[in-house]
Short mmCIF file of C-alpha atoms in Angstrom, two decimals:
data_model
loop_
_atom_site.label_atom_id
_atom_site.label_comp_id
_atom_site.label_asym_id
_atom_site.label_seq_id
_atom_site.Cartn_x
_atom_site.Cartn_y
_atom_site.Cartn_z
CA UNK A 1 6.01 3.98 8.48
CA UNK A 2 2.41 4.52 9.41
CA UNK A 3 -0.14 2.62 7.32
CA UNK A 4 -2.12 5.77 6.57
CA UNK A 5 1.02 7.49 5.21
CA UNK A 6 1.70 4.59 2.83
CA UNK A 7 -1.94 4.54 1.71
CA UNK A 8 -1.89 8.31 1.14
CA UNK A 9 1.27 7.88 -0.97
CA UNK A 10 -0.42 5.14 -3.03
CA UNK A 11 -3.58 7.18 -3.56
CA UNK A 12 -1.60 10.28 -4.57
CA UNK A 13 0.04 8.15 -7.28
CA UNK A 14 -3.24 6.93 -8.79
CA UNK A 15 -3.82 3.75 -6.76
CA UNK A 16 -7.27 3.08 -5.29
CA UNK A 17 -8.78 0.72 -2.74
CA UNK A 18 -9.95 -2.51 -4.39
CA UNK A 19 -11.06 -4.84 -1.58
CA UNK A 20 -10.35 -6.10 1.90
CA UNK A 21 -8.57 -9.39 2.42
CA UNK A 22 -8.11 -11.37 5.61
CA UNK A 23 -5.26 -9.33 7.07
CA UNK A 24 -4.55 -6.97 4.16
CA UNK A 25 -6.26 -4.26 2.16
CA UNK A 26 -5.77 -4.66 -1.58
CA UNK A 27 -5.01 -1.58 -3.69
CA UNK A 28 -4.93 -1.44 -7.48
CA UNK A 29 -3.84 0.92 -10.23
CA UNK A 30 -6.00 -0.81 -12.82
CA UNK A 31 -3.47 -3.43 -13.89
CA UNK A 32 -1.44 -4.31 -10.78
CA UNK A 33 -2.52 -5.16 -7.25
CA UNK A 34 -0.64 -4.49 -4.03
CA UNK A 35 -1.59 -5.95 -0.65
CA UNK A 36 -1.06 -3.52 2.25
CA UNK A 37 -0.96 -5.04 5.75
CA UNK A 38 -3.67 -3.82 8.07
CA UNK A 39 -1.36 -2.67 10.90
CA UNK A 40 -0.95 0.81 12.34
CA UNK A 41 2.82 0.57 11.84
CA UNK A 42 4.24 -1.11 8.74
CA UNK A 43 7.79 -2.46 8.87
CA UNK A 44 10.13 0.12 7.32
CA UNK A 45 11.79 -2.42 5.02
CA UNK A 46 8.41 -3.61 3.71
CA UNK A 47 7.24 -0.05 3.11
CA UNK A 48 10.44 0.78 1.20
CA UNK A 49 10.06 -2.41 -0.87
CA UNK A 50 6.48 -1.50 -1.83
CA UNK A 51 7.50 2.07 -2.73
CA UNK A 52 10.43 0.83 -4.84
CA UNK A 53 8.46 -1.98 -6.52
CA UNK A 54 5.64 0.37 -7.58
CA UNK A 55 7.86 3.37 -8.39
CA UNK A 56 6.02 5.72 -6.02
CA UNK A 57 7.19 9.30 -5.53
#
């Protein structure tokens, strides 16, 4: 999955950019934080795990 597609999915579900880390961008929904790797392509299993963990649609 492309990083921009995962970020778009997060933002459409109310998540917003919080800060940049060393190799990750941190997104938050106000109570939880989710690190997103800063790669053009994100491993499909990792992307599915993030989507499942955060209940994204």
